[in-house]
Coordinates of C-alpha atoms in Angstrom, one line a residue:
M1 CA 0.1 0.0 0.0
H2 CA 1.1 3.6 -1.1
L3 CA 0.8 6.1 1.7
T4 CA 1.5 9.8 1.2
K5 CA 1.6 13.1 3.3
D6 CA -0.1 14.8 0.4
F7 CA -3.6 15.0 1.7
S8 CA -6.7 15.9 -0.2
E9 CA -8.7 19.2 1.2
F10 CA -11.4 16.9 2.9
N11 CA -8.6 14.9 4.8
L12 CA -6.8 17.9 5.9
R13 CA -9.9 19.4 7.2
M14 CA -10.7 15.8 9.1
I15 CA -7.0 16.2 10.8
N16 CA -8.1 19.2 11.9
E17 CA -11.2 18.2 12.9
L18 CA -9.4 15.5 15.0
Q19 CA -6.8 17.3 16.7
G20 CA -6.0 16.4 19.9
I21 CA -7.5 12.8 19.9
F22 CA -4.7 10.9 19.1
N23 CA -1.4 10.4 21.0
P24 CA 1.5 12.8 19.1
N25 CA 3.2 9.5 17.9
V26 CA -0.2 8.6 15.7
E27 CA 0.3 10.1 12.5
P28 CA -1.9 10.9 9.8
W29 CA -1.4 9.3 6.4
E30 CA -3.5 9.3 3.1
S31 CA -3.6 5.7 1.2
E32 CA -4.0 6.0 -2.6
D33 CA -7.9 5.5 -2.9
G34 CA -8.0 8.3 -0.5
T35 CA -8.7 6.9 2.6
L36 CA -7.4 8.9 5.9
L37 CA -5.4 6.4 7.7
F38 CA -4.0 7.4 11.6
R39 CA -1.2 5.0 12.1
G40 CA 1.3 4.8 15.0
P41 CA 2.5 2.4 17.7
I42 CA -0.1 -0.2 18.8
E43 CA 0.3 -0.5 22.6
G44 CA 0.7 -4.2 24.1
H45 CA 2.0 -5.6 20.6
E46 CA 4.3 -8.6 20.7
N47 CA 7.2 -6.3 18.5
P48 CA 7.1 -2.7 20.2
K49 CA 8.2 -1.2 17.1
H50 CA 5.0 -2.6 15.1
I51 CA 3.3 0.2 13.5
G52 CA -0.4 0.0 12.8
T53 CA -3.5 1.5 11.6
H54 CA -5.3 2.6 14.5
V55 CA -8.2 4.5 12.5
A56 CA -9.4 4.6 9.0
V57 CA -11.6 7.5 8.0
S58 CA -13.1 7.3 4.1
L59 CA -15.9 8.6 1.9
E60 CA -18.2 6.0 0.1
M61 CA -17.6 6.8 -3.9
D62 CA -21.2 8.0 -3.9
V63 CA -20.3 10.6 -1.4
R64 CA -17.0 11.3 -3.4
I65 CA -18.9 12.1 -6.5
A66 CA -21.7 14.0 -5.1
L67 CA -19.0 16.5 -3.6
R68 CA -17.1 16.9 -6.7
N69 CA -20.3 17.3 -8.7
A70 CA -22.0 20.2 -6.1
T71 CA -22.1 23.8 -6.1
P72 CA -19.3 25.4 -4.0
E73 CA -22.1 26.4 -1.2
K74 CA -23.6 22.7 -1.6
R75 CA -20.0 21.0 -1.1
E76 CA -19.1 23.4 1.8
E77 CA -22.5 22.2 3.5
M78 CA -22.0 18.7 2.6
T79 CA -18.3 19.0 4.0
E80 CA -19.1 20.2 7.2
R81 CA -21.7 17.3 8.0
Y82 CA -19.4 14.8 7.1
L83 CA -16.5 16.3 9.1
S84 CA -18.9 16.6 12.3
C85 CA -20.6 13.0 11.7
L86 CA -17.6 11.5 11.1
G87 CA -15.6 13.2 13.7
T88 CA -18.0 12.4 16.2
E89 CA -17.9 8.7 15.6
V90 CA -14.2 8.6 15.8
K91 CA -14.3 10.7 19.1
C92 CA -16.9 8.4 20.5
Q93 CA -15.6 5.1 19.6
Y94 CA -11.7 5.4 19.4
N95 CA -10.0 4.0 22.3
P96 CA -6.0 3.6 22.2
K97 CA -6.3 0.7 24.7
K98 CA -8.8 -1.2 23.4
L99 CA -7.5 -1.5 19.8
D100 CA -8.8 -4.5 17.6
P101 CA -6.2 -6.1 15.3
Y102 CA -7.9 -4.3 12.6
A103 CA -8.7 -0.5 12.5
L104 CA -11.6 1.4 13.5
D105 CA -13.1 2.0 10.0
I106 CA -15.2 5.0 9.8
V107 CA -17.2 5.5 6.7
G108 CA -19.1 8.3 5.2
H109 CA -22.1 6.9 3.6
P110 CA -24.9 9.2 1.7
L111 CA -26.6 11.4 3.9
Q112 CA -30.4 11.5 4.3
D113 CA -32.2 14.7 4.2

């Protein structure tokens, strides 16, 4: 998997939304498909140098298409809603002391008005 620090606008804003949630040694990365990954050491792992994904935040393809095709005003409204909803999910569900072998996967599904 190719990871980068070249973040999309949405992911930069999500990083800002989640500021202070993660230990400083957990860093944001973006995968080639646009998923925002927060990666760092996994407490209690048999290899203390192991780096794993704590949280993955992504948007379904339908959402990405809707954002891309929206007017600037509608795009901003949608972005704010997703930042709030997905940010709240991460804040409520993330516990660094209770990490599963897989990352906490938070996905933005199409919103119902």
